[in-house]
Tab-separated table of C-alpha atoms and ligand atoms in Angstrom:
chain	number	residue	atom	x	y	z
A	1	MET	CA	11.740	5.223	14.400
A	2	GLY	CA	11.739	1.451	14.525
A	3	GLY	CA	12.142	-0.865	11.838
A	4	ARG	CA	13.625	-1.178	8.902
A	5	GLY	CA	14.626	-1.127	5.472
A	6	ASP	CA	18.048	-0.466	4.241
A	7	SER	CA	18.492	3.155	3.293
A	8	GLY	CA	17.723	6.786	3.967
A	9	CYS	CA	15.053	7.496	6.527
A	10	MET	CA	14.103	3.824	6.884
A	11	LYS	CA	17.541	2.821	8.169
A	12	PRO	CA	17.399	0.664	11.314
A	13	ASN	CA	17.281	2.866	14.401
A	14	SER	CA	17.950	5.995	12.349
A	15	GLY	CA	15.507	7.858	14.583
A	16	CYS	CA	14.161	9.597	11.497
A	17	MET	CA	10.518	10.485	11.996
A	18	LYS	CA	10.005	12.284	8.724
A	19	PRO	CA	10.069	9.710	5.974
A	20	ASN	CA	8.871	10.771	2.556
A	21	ILE	CA	6.003	8.602	1.400
A	22	ALA	CA	4.646	7.813	-2.070
A	23	VAL	CA	1.233	6.211	-2.626
A	24	PHE	CA	0.724	4.115	-5.781
A	25	CYS	CA	-2.809	3.975	-7.263
A	26	SER	CA	-4.443	2.812	-10.482
A	27	GLY	CA	-8.095	3.635	-9.921
A	28	ASN	CA	-10.508	5.169	-7.452
A	29	GLY	CA	-7.991	6.255	-4.830
A	30	SER	CA	-10.219	6.244	-1.738
A	31	ASN	CA	-7.419	4.679	0.337
A	32	PHE	CA	-4.988	7.278	-0.976
A	33	GLU	CA	-7.324	10.079	0.094
A	34	ALA	CA	-7.850	8.516	3.537
A	35	LEU	CA	-4.073	8.151	3.968
A	36	VAL	CA	-3.457	11.802	3.069
A	37	LYS	CA	-6.195	13.008	5.429
A	38	ASN	CA	-5.003	10.770	8.267
A	39	ASN	CA	-1.404	11.886	7.694
A	40	ARG	CA	-2.488	15.515	7.905
A	41	LYS	CA	-4.306	14.715	11.164
A	42	GLY	CA	-1.016	13.316	12.527
A	43	LYS	CA	-2.094	9.651	12.605
A	44	PHE	CA	1.323	8.614	11.298
A	45	PRO	CA	4.626	10.458	10.880
A	46	GLY	CA	6.322	11.533	7.684
A	47	SER	CA	4.584	13.100	4.765
A	48	ILE	CA	2.926	11.927	1.593
A	49	GLU	CA	4.956	13.666	-1.085
A	50	LEU	CA	3.770	11.923	-4.222
A	51	MET	CA	0.975	9.911	-5.831
A	52	VAL	CA	2.258	7.526	-8.499
A	53	THR	CA	-0.110	6.136	-11.103
A	54	ASP	CA	-0.005	3.955	-14.204
A	55	ASN	CA	-3.381	5.314	-15.321
A	56	ALA	CA	-3.725	8.952	-16.349
A	57	ASP	CA	-7.541	8.666	-16.167
A	58	ALA	CA	-7.639	7.309	-12.616
A	59	PHE	CA	-10.028	9.107	-10.272
A	60	ALA	CA	-7.098	9.093	-7.849
A	61	VAL	CA	-5.485	11.769	-10.066
A	62	LEU	CA	-8.400	14.144	-9.413
A	63	ARG	CA	-8.221	13.374	-5.711
A	64	ALA	CA	-4.481	14.181	-5.743
A	65	GLN	CA	-5.120	17.514	-7.449
A	66	ARG	CA	-7.796	18.365	-4.873
A	67	LEU	CA	-5.448	17.364	-2.058
A	68	GLN	CA	-2.519	19.205	-3.682
A	69	ILE	CA	-0.301	16.145	-3.849
A	70	PRO	CA	2.044	15.971	-6.885
A	71	VAL	CA	1.161	13.236	-9.374
A	72	LEU	CA	3.704	11.128	-11.222
A	73	PHE	CA	2.175	9.343	-14.217
A	74	VAL	CA	4.511	6.913	-15.913
A	75	ASP	CA	2.841	5.181	-18.856
A	76	PRO	CA	3.836	1.495	-18.868
A	77	LYS	CA	2.863	1.250	-22.545
A	78	ARG	CA	5.866	3.397	-23.443
A	79	TYR	CA	8.346	0.799	-22.177
A	80	VAL	CA	9.320	-2.452	-23.807
A	81	SER	CA	9.976	-4.334	-20.593
A	82	LYS	CA	8.702	-4.160	-17.042
A	83	GLU	CA	12.239	-3.494	-15.834
A	84	ASP	CA	12.623	-0.480	-18.147
A	85	TYR	CA	9.361	0.898	-16.750
A	86	GLU	CA	10.372	0.233	-13.171
A	87	LYS	CA	13.815	1.809	-13.689
A	88	VAL	CA	12.030	5.065	-14.455
A	89	LEU	CA	9.921	4.659	-11.318
A	90	VAL	CA	13.036	4.036	-9.200
A	91	ARG	CA	14.769	7.097	-10.675
A	92	GLU	CA	11.755	9.329	-9.999
A	93	LEU	CA	11.247	7.969	-6.487
A	94	ARG	CA	14.894	8.780	-5.747
A	95	ARG	CA	14.375	12.292	-7.146
A	96	PHE	CA	11.582	12.791	-4.595
A	97	SER	CA	13.705	11.096	-1.866
A	98	ILE	CA	10.954	8.577	-1.230
A	99	ASP	CA	11.556	6.293	1.757
A	100	LEU	CA	8.296	4.359	1.932
A	101	ILE	CA	5.854	3.182	-0.748
A	102	LEU	CA	2.189	2.453	-0.029
A	103	LEU	CA	0.348	0.479	-2.676
A	104	ALA	CA	-3.342	1.371	-2.631
A	105	GLY	CA	-5.209	-0.236	-5.495
A	106	PHE	CA	-2.128	-0.323	-7.757
A	107	MET	CA	-3.029	-2.952	-10.343
A	108	ARG	CA	0.477	-3.911	-11.405
A	109	ILE	CA	2.698	-6.625	-9.962
A	110	LEU	CA	6.079	-5.179	-9.084
A	111	SER	CA	9.033	-7.238	-10.252
A	112	PRO	CA	11.765	-8.696	-8.007
A	113	TYR	CA	14.036	-5.918	-9.352
A	114	PHE	CA	11.783	-3.210	-7.887
A	115	VAL	CA	11.008	-5.111	-4.660
A	116	LYS	CA	14.732	-5.513	-4.013
A	117	LYS	CA	15.305	-1.787	-4.408
A	118	PHE	CA	12.730	-1.093	-1.680
A	119	ARG	CA	12.981	-4.235	0.450
A	120	ASN	CA	10.610	-3.965	3.464
A	121	ARG	CA	9.708	-0.461	2.393
A	122	ILE	CA	6.671	-1.315	0.256
A	123	LEU	CA	3.312	-1.934	1.942
A	124	ASN	CA	0.091	-3.125	0.334
A	125	ILE	CA	-3.512	-3.293	1.472
A	126	HIS	CA	-5.629	-6.250	0.439
A	127	PRO	CA	-9.383	-6.565	1.074
A	128	SER	CA	-9.441	-10.052	2.628
A	129	LEU	CA	-7.904	-11.938	5.500
A	130	LEU	CA	-4.842	-13.260	3.677
A	131	PRO	CA	-3.886	-15.894	2.739
A	132	ALA	CA	-7.589	-16.403	1.942
A	133	PHE	CA	-8.933	-14.810	-1.232
A	134	LYS	CA	-5.825	-13.497	-2.938
A	135	GLY	CA	-6.263	-11.715	-6.252
A	136	ALA	CA	-8.179	-8.837	-7.769
A	137	HIS	CA	-11.742	-9.776	-6.693
A	138	ALA	CA	-11.222	-10.629	-3.051
A	139	ILE	CA	-14.391	-9.075	-1.603
A	140	LYS	CA	-16.657	-10.705	-4.211
A	141	ASP	CA	-14.848	-14.037	-3.917
A	142	ALA	CA	-15.240	-14.057	-0.120
A	143	PHE	CA	-18.910	-13.009	-0.342
A	144	GLU	CA	-19.733	-15.654	-2.937
A	145	TYR	CA	-17.887	-18.316	-0.958
A	146	GLY	CA	-20.242	-17.579	1.937
A	147	VAL	CA	-17.704	-16.717	4.636
A	148	LYS	CA	-19.067	-15.383	7.923
A	149	VAL	CA	-15.954	-13.339	8.660
A	150	THR	CA	-13.681	-11.554	6.237
A	151	GLY	CA	-11.520	-8.450	6.520
A	152	VAL	CA	-8.492	-6.478	5.489
A	153	THR	CA	-4.749	-7.225	5.496
A	154	VAL	CA	-1.840	-4.780	5.385
A	155	HIS	CA	1.384	-6.542	4.471
A	156	PHE	CA	4.867	-5.976	3.166
A	157	VAL	CA	5.321	-6.604	-0.524
A	158	ASP	CA	7.707	-9.395	-1.434
A	159	GLU	CA	8.395	-11.139	-4.734
A	160	GLY	CA	5.106	-13.066	-4.628
A	161	VAL	CA	1.511	-11.887	-5.042
A	162	ASP	CA	-0.314	-10.901	-1.819
A	163	SER	CA	2.270	-12.998	-0.007
A	164	GLY	CA	4.555	-10.781	2.105
A	165	PRO	CA	4.765	-10.658	5.915
A	166	ILE	CA	1.515	-9.473	7.508
A	167	ILE	CA	1.680	-6.260	9.530
A	168	LEU	CA	-1.943	-5.851	10.585
A	169	GLN	CA	-5.324	-7.423	9.922
A	170	GLY	CA	-8.852	-6.394	10.811
A	171	SER	CA	-12.053	-8.361	10.478
A	172	VAL	CA	-15.662	-7.648	9.565
A	173	SER	CA	-18.548	-10.050	9.964
A	174	VAL	CA	-20.808	-10.929	7.082
A	175	GLU	CA	-24.436	-10.775	8.221
A	176	ASN	CA	-27.391	-12.536	6.609
A	177	ASN	CA	-28.716	-9.274	5.227
A	178	ASP	CA	-25.382	-8.153	3.716
A	179	THR	CA	-25.175	-7.730	-0.031
A	180	LEU	CA	-21.940	-7.492	-1.976
A	181	SER	CA	-22.208	-3.714	-1.908
A	182	THR	CA	-22.872	-3.435	1.849
A	183	LEU	CA	-19.927	-5.758	2.459
A	184	GLU	CA	-17.721	-3.650	0.154
A	185	ALA	CA	-18.720	-0.544	2.107
A	186	LYS	CA	-17.794	-2.203	5.427
A	187	ILE	CA	-14.439	-3.360	4.051
A	188	HIS	CA	-13.536	0.048	2.625
A	189	LYS	CA	-14.459	1.787	5.895
A	190	LEU	CA	-12.103	-0.559	7.746
A	191	GLU	CA	-9.372	-0.108	5.112
A	192	HIS	CA	-9.434	3.649	5.491
A	193	ARG	CA	-8.641	3.274	9.195
A	194	ILE	CA	-6.365	0.248	9.342
A	195	TYR	CA	-3.892	1.287	6.604
A	196	SER	CA	-2.860	4.377	8.560
A	197	GLN	CA	-2.575	2.312	11.751
A	198	ALA	CA	-0.254	-0.124	9.998
A	199	VAL	CA	1.894	2.693	8.585
A	200	ASN	CA	2.139	4.178	12.051
A	201	ILE	CA	3.296	0.851	13.504
A	202	VAL	CA	5.961	0.415	10.818
A	203	LEU	CA	7.231	3.967	11.279
A	204	THR	CA	7.118	4.287	15.057
A	205	LYS	CA	7.725	0.841	16.570
A	206	LYS	CA	10.768	-1.344	16.685
A	207	TRP	CA	10.210	-4.525	14.713
A	208	LYS	CA	11.891	-7.305	12.839
A	209	ILE	CA	10.884	-9.903	10.331
A	210	SER	CA	11.615	-13.385	11.518
A	211	ARG	CA	10.672	-16.462	9.476
A	212	ARG	CA	8.172	-14.368	7.515
A	213	ARG	CA	6.590	-13.050	10.712
A	214	PHE	CA	6.397	-9.334	11.423
A	215	VAL	CA	7.399	-9.178	15.086
A	216	LEU	CA	7.092	-6.120	17.334
A	217	LEU	CA	10.111	-5.789	19.618
A	218	SER	CA	8.662	-3.363	22.143
B	1	GRF	C1	-8.955	-1.583	-2.082
B	1	GRF	O1	-10.020	-2.452	-1.769
B	1	GRF	C2	-7.634	-2.220	-1.745
B	1	GRF	O2	-7.715	-3.107	-0.672
B	1	GRF	C3	-7.324	-2.992	-3.000
B	1	GRF	O3	-7.762	-2.161	-4.043
B	1	GRF	C4	-8.835	-1.357	-3.575
B	1	GRF	C5	-8.466	0.066	-3.906
B	1	GRF	O4	-9.525	0.940	-3.634
B	1	GRF	N1	-5.912	-3.302	-3.055
B	1	GRF	P1	-9.274	2.519	-3.710
B	1	GRF	O5	-8.707	2.791	-5.102
B	1	GRF	O6	-8.324	2.869	-2.633
B	1	GRF	O7	-10.625	3.142	-3.533
């Protein structure tokens, strides 16, 4: 395996091809389901061992049950501070020996404390060509702005919001007859493919991060 974070299976040049993966979701979970199905088809190594949610009513929970993936629900409302909440997440992720975290519609900003614990081992998918259209309504914002091309970005999570080094991007064109919902459908279709491709790159290629650039070494 290439890469790398700083512990366990994500150690530089550890050669480990079986990282344990957790996917974090707050809502629908279509990316989570696509990741599980692609993982089972062998599109990237390792295995998705856990779905983590901050929302017990998320549709992603039903998807996880159907896919037979264990669900960890930690209710943020039970904790006084973000760090207390995240300490529980870190403890549980260690219990499941999680090496890699994939955020997929997780509607919570992770603190520097958590990011440091999993430096370069947290990926996120965002439905725009970053750095354009950061934030929670990226597809609508891009559509309303009138862009002709938009897309999807998979990036590492750093201490900022939608700001970490970019691993992979894909574009879709916005046609005259597109509506917000046809554009959303195009974006989600691309997301369901590109996230697995990005995970595969991170887990199988040699890479480094140099001046915020994700650079493939071979
Ligand atoms: C996706 O558009 C993803 O890019 C964004 O949140 C949305 C999650 O959708 N971060 P789903 O829950 O995976 O269906």
